PDB file of C-alpha atoms and ligand atoms in Angstrom:
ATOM      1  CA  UNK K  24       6.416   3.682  16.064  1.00 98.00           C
ATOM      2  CA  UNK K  25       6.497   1.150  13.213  1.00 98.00           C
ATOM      3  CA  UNK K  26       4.311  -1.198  11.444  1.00 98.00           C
ATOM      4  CA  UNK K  27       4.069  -4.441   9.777  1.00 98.00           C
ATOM      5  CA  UNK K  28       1.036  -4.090   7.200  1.00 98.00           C
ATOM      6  CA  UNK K  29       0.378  -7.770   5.268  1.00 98.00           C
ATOM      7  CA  UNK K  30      -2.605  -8.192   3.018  1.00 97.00           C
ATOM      8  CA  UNK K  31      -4.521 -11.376   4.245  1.00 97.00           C
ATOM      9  CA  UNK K  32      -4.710 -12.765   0.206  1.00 95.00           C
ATOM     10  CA  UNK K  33      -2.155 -15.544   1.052  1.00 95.00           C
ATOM     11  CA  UNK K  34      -0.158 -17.163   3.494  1.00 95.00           C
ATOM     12  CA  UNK K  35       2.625 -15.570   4.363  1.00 96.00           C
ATOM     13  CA  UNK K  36       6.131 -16.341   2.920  1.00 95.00           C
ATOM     14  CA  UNK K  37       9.959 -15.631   3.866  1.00 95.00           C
ATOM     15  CA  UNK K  38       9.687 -12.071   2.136  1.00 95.00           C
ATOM     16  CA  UNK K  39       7.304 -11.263   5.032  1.00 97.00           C
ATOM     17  CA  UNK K  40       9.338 -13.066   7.435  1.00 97.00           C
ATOM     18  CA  UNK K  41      12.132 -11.040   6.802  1.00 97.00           C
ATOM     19  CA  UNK K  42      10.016  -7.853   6.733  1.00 98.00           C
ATOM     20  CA  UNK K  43       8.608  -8.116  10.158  1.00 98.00           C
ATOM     21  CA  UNK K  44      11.646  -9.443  11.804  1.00 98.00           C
ATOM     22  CA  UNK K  45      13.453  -5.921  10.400  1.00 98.00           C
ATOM     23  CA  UNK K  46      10.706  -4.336  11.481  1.00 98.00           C
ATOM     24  CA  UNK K  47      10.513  -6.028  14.912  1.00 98.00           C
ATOM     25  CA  UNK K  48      14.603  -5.020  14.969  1.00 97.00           C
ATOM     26  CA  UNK K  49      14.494  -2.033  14.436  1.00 97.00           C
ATOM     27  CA  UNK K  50      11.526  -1.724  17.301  1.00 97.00           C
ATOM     28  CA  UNK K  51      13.746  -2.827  19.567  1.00 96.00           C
ATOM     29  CA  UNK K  52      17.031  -0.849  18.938  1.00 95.00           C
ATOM     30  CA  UNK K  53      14.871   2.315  18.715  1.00 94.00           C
ATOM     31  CA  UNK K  54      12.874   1.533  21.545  1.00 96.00           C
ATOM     32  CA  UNK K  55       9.941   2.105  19.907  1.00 97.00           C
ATOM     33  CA  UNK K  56       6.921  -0.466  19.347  1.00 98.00           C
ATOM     34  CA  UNK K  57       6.019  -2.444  15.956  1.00 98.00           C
ATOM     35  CA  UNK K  58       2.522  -2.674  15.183  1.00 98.00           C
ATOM     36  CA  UNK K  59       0.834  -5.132  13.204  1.00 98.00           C
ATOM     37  CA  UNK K  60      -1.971  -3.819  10.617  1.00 98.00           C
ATOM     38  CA  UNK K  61      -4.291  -6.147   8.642  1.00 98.00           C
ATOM     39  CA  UNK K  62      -4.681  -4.609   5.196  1.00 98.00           C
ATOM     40  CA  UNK K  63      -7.741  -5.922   4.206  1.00 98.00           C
ATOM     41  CA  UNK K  64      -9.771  -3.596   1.529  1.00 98.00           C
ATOM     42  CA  UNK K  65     -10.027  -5.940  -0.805  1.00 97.00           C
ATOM     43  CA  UNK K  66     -13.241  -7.697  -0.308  1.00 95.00           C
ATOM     44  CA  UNK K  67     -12.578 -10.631  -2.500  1.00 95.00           C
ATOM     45  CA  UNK K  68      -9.092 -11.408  -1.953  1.00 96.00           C
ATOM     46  CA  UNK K  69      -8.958 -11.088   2.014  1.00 96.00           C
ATOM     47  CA  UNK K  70      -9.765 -14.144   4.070  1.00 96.00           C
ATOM     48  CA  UNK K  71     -10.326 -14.683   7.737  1.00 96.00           C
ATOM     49  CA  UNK K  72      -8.305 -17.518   7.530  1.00 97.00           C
ATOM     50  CA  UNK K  73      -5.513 -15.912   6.104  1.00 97.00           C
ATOM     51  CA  UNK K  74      -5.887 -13.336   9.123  1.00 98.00           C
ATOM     52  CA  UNK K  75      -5.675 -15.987  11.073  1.00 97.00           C
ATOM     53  CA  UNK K  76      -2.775 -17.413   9.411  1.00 98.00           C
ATOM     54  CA  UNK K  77      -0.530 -14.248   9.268  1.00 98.00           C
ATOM     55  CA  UNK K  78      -0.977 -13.825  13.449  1.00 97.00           C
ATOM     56  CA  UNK K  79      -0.361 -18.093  13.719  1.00 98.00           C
ATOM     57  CA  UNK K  80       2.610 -17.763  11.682  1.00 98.00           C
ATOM     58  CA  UNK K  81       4.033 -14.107  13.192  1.00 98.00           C
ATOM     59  CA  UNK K  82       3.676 -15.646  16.766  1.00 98.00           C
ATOM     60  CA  UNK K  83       5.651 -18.961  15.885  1.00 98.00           C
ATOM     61  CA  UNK K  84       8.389 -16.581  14.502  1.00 98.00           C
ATOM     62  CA  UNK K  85       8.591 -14.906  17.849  1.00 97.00           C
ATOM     63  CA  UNK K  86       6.544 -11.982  17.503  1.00 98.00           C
ATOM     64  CA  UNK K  87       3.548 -10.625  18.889  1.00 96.00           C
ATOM     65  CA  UNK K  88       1.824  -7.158  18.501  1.00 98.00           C
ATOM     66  CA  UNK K  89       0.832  -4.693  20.450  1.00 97.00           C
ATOM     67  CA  UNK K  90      -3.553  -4.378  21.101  1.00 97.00           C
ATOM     68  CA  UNK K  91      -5.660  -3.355  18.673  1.00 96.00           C
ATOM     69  CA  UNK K  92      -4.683  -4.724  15.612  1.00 98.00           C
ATOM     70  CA  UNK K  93      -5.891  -2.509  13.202  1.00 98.00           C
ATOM     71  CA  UNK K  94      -8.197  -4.093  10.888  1.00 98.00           C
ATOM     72  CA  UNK K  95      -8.760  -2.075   7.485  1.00 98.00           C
ATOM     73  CA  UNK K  96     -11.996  -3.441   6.639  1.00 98.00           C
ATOM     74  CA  UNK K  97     -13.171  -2.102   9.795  1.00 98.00           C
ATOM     75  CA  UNK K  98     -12.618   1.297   9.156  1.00 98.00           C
ATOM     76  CA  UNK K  99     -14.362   2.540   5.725  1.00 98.00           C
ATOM     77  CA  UNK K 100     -15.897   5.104   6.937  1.00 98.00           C
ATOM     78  CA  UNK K 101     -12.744   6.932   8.085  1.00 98.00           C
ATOM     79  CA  UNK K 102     -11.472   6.233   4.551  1.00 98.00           C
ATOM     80  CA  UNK K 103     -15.118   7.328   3.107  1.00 98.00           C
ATOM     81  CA  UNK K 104     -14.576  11.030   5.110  1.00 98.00           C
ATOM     82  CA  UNK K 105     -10.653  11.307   3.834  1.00 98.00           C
ATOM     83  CA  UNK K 106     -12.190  10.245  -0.179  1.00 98.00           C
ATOM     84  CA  UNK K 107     -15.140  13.368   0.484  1.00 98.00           C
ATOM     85  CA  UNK K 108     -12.355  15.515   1.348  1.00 98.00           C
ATOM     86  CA  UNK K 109     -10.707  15.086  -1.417  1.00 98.00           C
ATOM     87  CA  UNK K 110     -13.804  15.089  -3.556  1.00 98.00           C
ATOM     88  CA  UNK K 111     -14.931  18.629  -1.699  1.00 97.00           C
ATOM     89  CA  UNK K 112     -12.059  20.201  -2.562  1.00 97.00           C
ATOM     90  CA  UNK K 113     -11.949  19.358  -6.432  1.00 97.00           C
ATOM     91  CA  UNK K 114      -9.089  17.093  -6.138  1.00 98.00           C
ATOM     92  CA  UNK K 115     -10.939  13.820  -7.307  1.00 98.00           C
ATOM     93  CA  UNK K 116     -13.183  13.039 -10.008  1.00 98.00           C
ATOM     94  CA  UNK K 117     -15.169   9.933 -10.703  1.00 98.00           C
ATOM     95  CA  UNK K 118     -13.919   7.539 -13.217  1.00 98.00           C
ATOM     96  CA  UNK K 119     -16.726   5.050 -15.078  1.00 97.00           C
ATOM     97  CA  UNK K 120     -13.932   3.454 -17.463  1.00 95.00           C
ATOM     98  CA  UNK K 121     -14.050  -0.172 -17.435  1.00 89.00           C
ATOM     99  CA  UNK K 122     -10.116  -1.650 -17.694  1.00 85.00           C
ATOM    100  CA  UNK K 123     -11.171  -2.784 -21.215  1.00 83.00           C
ATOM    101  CA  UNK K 124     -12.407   0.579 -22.246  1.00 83.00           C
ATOM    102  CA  UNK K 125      -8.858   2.271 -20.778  1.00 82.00           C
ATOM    103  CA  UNK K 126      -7.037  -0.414 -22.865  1.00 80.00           C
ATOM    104  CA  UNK K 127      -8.691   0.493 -26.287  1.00 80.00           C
ATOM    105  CA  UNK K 128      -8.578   4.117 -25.879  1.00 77.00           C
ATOM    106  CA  UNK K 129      -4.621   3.781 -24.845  1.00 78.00           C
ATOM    107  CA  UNK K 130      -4.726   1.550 -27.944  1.00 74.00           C
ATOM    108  CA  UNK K 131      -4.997   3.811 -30.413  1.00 63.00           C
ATOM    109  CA  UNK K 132      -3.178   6.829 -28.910  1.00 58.00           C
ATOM    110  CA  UNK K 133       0.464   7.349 -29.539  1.00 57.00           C
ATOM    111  CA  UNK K 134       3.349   6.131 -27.204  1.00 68.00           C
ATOM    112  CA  UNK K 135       1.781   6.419 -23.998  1.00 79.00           C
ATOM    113  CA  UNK K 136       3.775   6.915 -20.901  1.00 88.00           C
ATOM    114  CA  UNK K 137       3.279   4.114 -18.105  1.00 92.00           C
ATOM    115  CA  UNK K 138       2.933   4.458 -14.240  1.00 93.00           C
ATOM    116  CA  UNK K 139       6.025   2.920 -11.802  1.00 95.00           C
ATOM    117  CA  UNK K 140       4.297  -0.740 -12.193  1.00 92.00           C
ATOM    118  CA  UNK K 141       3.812  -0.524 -15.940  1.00 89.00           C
ATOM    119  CA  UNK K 142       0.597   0.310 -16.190  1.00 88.00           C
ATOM    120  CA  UNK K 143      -0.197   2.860 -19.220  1.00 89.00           C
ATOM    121  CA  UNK K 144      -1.318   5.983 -17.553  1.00 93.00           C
ATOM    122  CA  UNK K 145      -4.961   6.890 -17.641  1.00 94.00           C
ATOM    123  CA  UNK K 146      -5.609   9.278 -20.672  1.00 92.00           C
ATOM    124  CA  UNK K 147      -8.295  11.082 -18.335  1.00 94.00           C
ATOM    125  CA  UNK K 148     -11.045  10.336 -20.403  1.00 94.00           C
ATOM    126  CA  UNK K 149     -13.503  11.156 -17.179  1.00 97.00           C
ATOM    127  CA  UNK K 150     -11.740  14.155 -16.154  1.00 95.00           C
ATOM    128  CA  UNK K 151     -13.636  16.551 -17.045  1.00 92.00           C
ATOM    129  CA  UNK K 152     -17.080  15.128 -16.923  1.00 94.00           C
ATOM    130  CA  UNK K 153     -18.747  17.437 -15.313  1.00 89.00           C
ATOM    131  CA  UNK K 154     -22.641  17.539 -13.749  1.00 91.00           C
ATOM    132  CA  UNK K 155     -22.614  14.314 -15.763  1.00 94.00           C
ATOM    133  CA  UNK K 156     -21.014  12.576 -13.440  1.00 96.00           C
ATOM    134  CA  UNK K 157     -23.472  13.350 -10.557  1.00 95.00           C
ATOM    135  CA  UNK K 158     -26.351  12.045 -12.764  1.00 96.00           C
ATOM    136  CA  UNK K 159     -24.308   8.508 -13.489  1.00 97.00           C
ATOM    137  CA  UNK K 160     -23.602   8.053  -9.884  1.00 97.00           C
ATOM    138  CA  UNK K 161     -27.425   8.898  -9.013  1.00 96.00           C
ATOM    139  CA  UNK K 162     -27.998   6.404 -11.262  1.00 97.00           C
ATOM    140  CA  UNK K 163     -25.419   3.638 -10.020  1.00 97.00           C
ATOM    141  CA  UNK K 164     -22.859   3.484 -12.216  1.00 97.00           C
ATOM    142  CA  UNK K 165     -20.043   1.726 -10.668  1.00 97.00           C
ATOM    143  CA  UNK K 166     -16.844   4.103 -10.775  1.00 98.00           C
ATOM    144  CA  UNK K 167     -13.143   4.249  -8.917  1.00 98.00           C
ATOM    145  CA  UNK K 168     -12.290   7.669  -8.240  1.00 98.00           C
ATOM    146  CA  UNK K 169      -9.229   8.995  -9.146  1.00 98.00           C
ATOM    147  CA  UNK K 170      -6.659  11.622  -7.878  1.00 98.00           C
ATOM    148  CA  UNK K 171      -6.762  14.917 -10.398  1.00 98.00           C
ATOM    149  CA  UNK K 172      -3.018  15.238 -10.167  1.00 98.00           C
ATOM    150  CA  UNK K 173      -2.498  18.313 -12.175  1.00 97.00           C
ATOM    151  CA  UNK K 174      -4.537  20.239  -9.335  1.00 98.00           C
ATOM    152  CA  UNK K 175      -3.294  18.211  -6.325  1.00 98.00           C
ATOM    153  CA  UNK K 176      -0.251  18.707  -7.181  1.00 97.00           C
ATOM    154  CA  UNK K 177      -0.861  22.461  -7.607  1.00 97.00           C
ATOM    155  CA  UNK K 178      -2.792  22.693  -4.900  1.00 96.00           C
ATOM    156  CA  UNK K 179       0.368  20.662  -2.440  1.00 95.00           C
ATOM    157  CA  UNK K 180       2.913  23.301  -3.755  1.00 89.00           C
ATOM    158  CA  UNK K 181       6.269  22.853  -4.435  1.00 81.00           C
ATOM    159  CA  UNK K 182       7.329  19.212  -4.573  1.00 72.00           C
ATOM    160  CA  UNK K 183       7.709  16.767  -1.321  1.00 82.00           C
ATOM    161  CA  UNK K 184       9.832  14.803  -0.448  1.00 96.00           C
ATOM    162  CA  UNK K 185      10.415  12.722   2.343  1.00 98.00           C
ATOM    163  CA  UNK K 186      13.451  11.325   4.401  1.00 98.00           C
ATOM    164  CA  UNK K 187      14.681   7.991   3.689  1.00 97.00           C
ATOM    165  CA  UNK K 188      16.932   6.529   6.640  1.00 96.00           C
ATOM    166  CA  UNK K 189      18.891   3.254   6.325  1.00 89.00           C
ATOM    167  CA  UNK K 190      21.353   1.668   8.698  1.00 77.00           C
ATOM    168  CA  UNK K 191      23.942   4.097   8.567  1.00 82.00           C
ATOM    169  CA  UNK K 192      22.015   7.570   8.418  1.00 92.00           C
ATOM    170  CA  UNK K 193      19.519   9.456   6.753  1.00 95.00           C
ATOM    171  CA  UNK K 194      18.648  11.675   3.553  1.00 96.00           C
ATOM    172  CA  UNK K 195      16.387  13.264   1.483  1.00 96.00           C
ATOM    173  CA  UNK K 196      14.626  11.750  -0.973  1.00 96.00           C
ATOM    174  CA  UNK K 197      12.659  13.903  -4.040  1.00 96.00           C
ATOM    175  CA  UNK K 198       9.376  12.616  -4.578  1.00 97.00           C
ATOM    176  CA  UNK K 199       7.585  12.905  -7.905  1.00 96.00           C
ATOM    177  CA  UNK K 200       3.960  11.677  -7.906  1.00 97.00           C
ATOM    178  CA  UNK K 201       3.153  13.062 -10.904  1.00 96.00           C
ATOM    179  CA  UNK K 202       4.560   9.601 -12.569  1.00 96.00           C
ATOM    180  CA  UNK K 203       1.658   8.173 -11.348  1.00 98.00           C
ATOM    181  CA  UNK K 204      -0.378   9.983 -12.977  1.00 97.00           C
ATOM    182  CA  UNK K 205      -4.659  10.026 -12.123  1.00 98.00           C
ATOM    183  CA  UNK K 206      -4.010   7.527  -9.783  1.00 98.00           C
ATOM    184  CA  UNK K 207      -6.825   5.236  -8.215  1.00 98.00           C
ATOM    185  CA  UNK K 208      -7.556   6.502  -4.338  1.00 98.00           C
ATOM    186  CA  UNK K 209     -10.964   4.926  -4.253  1.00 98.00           C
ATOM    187  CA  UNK K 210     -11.774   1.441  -5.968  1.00 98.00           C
ATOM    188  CA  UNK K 211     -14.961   0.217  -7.613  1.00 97.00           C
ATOM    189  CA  UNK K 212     -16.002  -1.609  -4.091  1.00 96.00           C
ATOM    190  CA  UNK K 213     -14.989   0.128  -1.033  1.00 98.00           C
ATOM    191  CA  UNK K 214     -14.087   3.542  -0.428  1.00 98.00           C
ATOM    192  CA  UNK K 215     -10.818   3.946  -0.476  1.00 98.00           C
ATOM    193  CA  UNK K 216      -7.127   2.188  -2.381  1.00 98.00           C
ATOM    194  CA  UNK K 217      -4.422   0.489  -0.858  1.00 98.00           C
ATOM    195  CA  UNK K 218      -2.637   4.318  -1.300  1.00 98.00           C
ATOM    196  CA  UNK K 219      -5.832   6.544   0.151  1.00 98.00           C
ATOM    197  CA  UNK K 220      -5.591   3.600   4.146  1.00 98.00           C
ATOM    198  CA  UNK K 221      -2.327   3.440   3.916  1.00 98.00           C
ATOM    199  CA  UNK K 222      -1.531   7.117   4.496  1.00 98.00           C
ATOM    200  CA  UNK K 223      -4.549   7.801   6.769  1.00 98.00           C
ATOM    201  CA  UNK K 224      -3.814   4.481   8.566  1.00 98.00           C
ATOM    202  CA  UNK K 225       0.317   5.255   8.855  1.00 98.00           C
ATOM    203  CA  UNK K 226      -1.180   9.117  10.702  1.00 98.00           C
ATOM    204  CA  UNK K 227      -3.370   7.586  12.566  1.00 98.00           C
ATOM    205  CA  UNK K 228      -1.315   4.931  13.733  1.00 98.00           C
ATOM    206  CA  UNK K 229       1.331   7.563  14.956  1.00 98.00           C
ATOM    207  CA  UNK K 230       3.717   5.547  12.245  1.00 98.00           C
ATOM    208  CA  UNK K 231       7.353   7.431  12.538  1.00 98.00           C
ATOM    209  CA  UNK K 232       9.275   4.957  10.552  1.00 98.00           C
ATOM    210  CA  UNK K 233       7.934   2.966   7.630  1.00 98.00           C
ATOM    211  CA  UNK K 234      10.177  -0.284   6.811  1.00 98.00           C
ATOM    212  CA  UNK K 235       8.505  -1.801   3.962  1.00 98.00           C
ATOM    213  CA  UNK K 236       9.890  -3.649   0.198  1.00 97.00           C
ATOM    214  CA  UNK K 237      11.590  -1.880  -2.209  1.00 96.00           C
ATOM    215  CA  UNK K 238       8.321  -2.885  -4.369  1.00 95.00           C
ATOM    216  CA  UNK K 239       6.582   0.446  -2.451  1.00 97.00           C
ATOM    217  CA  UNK K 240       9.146   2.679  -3.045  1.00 97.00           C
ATOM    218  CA  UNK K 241       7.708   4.788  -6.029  1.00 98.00           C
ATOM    219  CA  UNK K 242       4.494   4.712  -4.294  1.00 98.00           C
ATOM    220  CA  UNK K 243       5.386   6.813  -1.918  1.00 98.00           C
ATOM    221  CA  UNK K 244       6.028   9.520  -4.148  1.00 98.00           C
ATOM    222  CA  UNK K 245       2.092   8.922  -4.027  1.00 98.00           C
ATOM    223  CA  UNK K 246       1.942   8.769  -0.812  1.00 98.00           C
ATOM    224  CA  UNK K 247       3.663  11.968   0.247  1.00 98.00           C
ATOM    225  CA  UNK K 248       1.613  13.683  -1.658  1.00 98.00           C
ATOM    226  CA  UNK K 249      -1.533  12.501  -0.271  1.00 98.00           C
ATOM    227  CA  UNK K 250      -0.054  13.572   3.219  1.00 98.00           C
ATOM    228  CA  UNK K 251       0.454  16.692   1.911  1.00 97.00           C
ATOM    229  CA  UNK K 252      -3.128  16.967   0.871  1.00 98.00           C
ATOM    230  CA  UNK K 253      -4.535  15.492   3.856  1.00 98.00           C
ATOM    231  CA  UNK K 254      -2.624  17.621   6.250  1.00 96.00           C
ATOM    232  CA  UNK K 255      -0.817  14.808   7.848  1.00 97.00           C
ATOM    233  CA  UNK K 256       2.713  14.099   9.241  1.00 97.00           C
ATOM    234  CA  UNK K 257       5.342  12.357   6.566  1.00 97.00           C
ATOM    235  CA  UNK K 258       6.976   9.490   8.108  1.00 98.00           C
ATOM    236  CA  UNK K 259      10.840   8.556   7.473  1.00 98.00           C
ATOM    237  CA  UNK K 260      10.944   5.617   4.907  1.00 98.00           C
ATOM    238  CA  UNK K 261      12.985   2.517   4.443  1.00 98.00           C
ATOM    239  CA  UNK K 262      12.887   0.570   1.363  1.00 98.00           C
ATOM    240  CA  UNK K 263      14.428  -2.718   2.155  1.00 97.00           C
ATOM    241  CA  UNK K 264      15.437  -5.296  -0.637  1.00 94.00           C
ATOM    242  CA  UNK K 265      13.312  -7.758  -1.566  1.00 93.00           C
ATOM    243  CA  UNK K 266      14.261 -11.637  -1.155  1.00 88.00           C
ATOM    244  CA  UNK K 267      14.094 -13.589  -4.642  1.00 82.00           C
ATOM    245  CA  UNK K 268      13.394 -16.746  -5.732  1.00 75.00           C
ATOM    246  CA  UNK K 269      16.050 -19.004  -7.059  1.00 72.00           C
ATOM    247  CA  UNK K 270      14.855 -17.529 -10.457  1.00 74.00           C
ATOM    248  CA  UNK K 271      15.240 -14.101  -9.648  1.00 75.00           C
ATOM    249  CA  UNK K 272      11.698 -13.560  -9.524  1.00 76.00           C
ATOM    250  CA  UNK K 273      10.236 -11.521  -6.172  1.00 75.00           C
ATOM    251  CA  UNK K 274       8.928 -14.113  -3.720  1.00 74.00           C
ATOM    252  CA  UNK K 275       4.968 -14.645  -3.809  1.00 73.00           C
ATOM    253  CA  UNK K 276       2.270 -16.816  -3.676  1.00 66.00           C
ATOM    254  CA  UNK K 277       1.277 -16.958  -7.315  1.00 65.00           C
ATOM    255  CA  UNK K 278       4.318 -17.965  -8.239  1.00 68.00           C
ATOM    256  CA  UNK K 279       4.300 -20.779  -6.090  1.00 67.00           C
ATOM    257  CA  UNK K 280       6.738 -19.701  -3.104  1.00 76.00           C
ATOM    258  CA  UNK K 281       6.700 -22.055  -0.173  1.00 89.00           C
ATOM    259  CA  UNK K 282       4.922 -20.569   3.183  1.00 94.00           C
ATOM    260  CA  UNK K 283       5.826 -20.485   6.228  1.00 96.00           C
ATOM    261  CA  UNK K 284       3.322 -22.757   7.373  1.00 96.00           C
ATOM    262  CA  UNK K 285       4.580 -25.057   4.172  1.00 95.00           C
ATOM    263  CA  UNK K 286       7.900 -24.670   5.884  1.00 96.00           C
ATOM    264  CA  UNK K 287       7.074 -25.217   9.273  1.00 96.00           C
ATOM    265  CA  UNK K 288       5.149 -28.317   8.552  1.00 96.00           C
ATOM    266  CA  UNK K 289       8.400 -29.499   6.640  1.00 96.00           C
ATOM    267  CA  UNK K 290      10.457 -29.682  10.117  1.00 96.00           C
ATOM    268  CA  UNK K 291      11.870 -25.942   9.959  1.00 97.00           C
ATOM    269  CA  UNK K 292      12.555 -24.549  13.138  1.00 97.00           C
ATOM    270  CA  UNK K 293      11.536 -20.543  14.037  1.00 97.00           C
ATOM    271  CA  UNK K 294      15.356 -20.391  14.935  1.00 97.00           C
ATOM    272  CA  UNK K 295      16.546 -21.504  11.532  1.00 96.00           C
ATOM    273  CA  UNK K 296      14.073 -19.499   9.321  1.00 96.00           C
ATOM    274  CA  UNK K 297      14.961 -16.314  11.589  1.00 96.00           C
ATOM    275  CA  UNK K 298      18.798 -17.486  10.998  1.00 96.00           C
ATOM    276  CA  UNK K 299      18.508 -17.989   7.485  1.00 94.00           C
ATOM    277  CA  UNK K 300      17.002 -14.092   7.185  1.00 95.00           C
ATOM    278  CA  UNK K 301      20.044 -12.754   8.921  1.00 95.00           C
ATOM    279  CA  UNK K 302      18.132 -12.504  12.537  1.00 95.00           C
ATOM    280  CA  UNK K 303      20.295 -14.907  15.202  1.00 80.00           C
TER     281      UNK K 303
HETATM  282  N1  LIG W 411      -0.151  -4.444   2.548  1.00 97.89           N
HETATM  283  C1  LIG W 411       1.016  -4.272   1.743  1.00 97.89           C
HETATM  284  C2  LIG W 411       1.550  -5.604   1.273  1.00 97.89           C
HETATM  285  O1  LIG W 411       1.179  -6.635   1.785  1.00 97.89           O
HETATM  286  C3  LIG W 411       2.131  -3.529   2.459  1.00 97.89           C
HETATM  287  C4  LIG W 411       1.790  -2.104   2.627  1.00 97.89           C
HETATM  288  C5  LIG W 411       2.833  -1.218   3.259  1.00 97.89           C
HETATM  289  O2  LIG W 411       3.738  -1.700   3.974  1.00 97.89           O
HETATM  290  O3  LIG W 411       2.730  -0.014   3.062  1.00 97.89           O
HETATM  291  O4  LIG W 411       2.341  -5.655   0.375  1.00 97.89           O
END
């Protein structure tokens, strides 16, 4: 079972193209089924339209999805029970910090290490807050919470890995989460991060193989982790390459890649976009 798993922020471009058609390949030569998921957590960024959009665009490429789509948004409660889990167990703390108060206090440390994307890694200011942090969520303090990932990863045992398969076999891959650091599982807003769905989504979806940019491969060093924590099954991983811009820059939105729709409307043909990606 695989998945194609777009956030509706955007239209979709040729990097997505070229993700579901290798996910809609490999389907097929497996025999297995592709599933589409709507990643929509993000209250502000996701669109109906964009929903919309993504199955519009999908279909004109030749590919249609299996009943129910999973919808994200529709399932924070799920996420909410996962998040208490995590909380229950001591794994999770809540995290007041505002990005601007994180930025001055990694400021004036020394040299401090950064996450996978760049980000500095959280000095763990809230860590160890204590009943304090029951009395500022009684009183509505907006926090994220965040993995404690000295004692998840104490409490997950020796280190995880997971098997990476590409066209012409598998292997294992070492996982180290611990570059991530306190990482985010539960934003400001909704209950959960794009890491805390993803893995409950992936088990729940019965997800064996997970084909997705080379952009996600640290985070599943994360994500392994989590699965680990959560009791659930560890899917086999493959990282494809990313298509770039004539610049050398990833393909996206903000940086003004043409859609799809963009290129559909200029005369392109399913048959040449799906030729153009390497899918005759
Ligand atoms: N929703 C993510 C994105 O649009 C993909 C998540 C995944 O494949 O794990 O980049």
């Amino acid at each position: 079972m695989l998945r194609f798993a777009p956030s509706p922020n955007g239209r979709l471009h040729l990097g997505h193209a070229y993700s579901a058609l290798l996910n809609a390949d490999l389907a097929a030569r497996m025999g297995g089924v592709c599933r589409l998921r709507i990643e929509d957590i993000d209250p502000a960024r996701s669109k109906p339209d964009f929903v919309h959009g993504i199955v519009t665009d999908l279909a004109w490429l030749g590919l249609t999805y299996p009943e129910p789509v999973r919808h994200q948004s529709r399932h924070m409660a799920d996420y909410r029970a996962a998040l208490d889990g995590l909380i229950g167990r001591g794994l999770a703390y809540p995290c007041f910090c505002s990005r601007g108060q994180i930025r001055a206090r990694i400021a004036s440390g020394i040299d401090s290490p950064r996450d996978p994307d760049g980000v500095p890694l959280y000095p763990g200011t809230c860590r160890h807050l204590g009943p304090a942090a029951g009395d500022r969520i009684a009183r509505g303090d907006p926090h994220t919470w965040r993995l404690d990932m000295a004692a998840a990863t104490r409490r997950a045992g020796p280190t995880h890995g997971y098997v990476a398969f590409d066209g012409t076999g598998a292997h294992r891959v070492a996982a180290d989460p611990t570059r991530w650091g306190d990482a985010v599982i539960a934003r400001r807003d909704v209950p959960t991060s794009y890491h805390l769905a993803v893995v409950h989504d992936d088990a729940v979806q019965g997800i064996t193989h997970v084909v997705r940019g080379r952009d996600l491969e640290a985070a599943t060093d994360l994500h392994v982790l989590l699965q680990a924590l959560l009791g659930l099954p560890v899917p086999r991983y493959r990282h494809h390459p990313l298509l770039l811009d004539a610049g050398g820059e990833k393909l996206s939105k903000s940086r003004g890649s043409r859609s799809l729709a963009d290129l559909r409307e200029a005369g392109a043909t399913p048959q040449a976009v799906r030729a153009r990606l390497g899918f005759a």
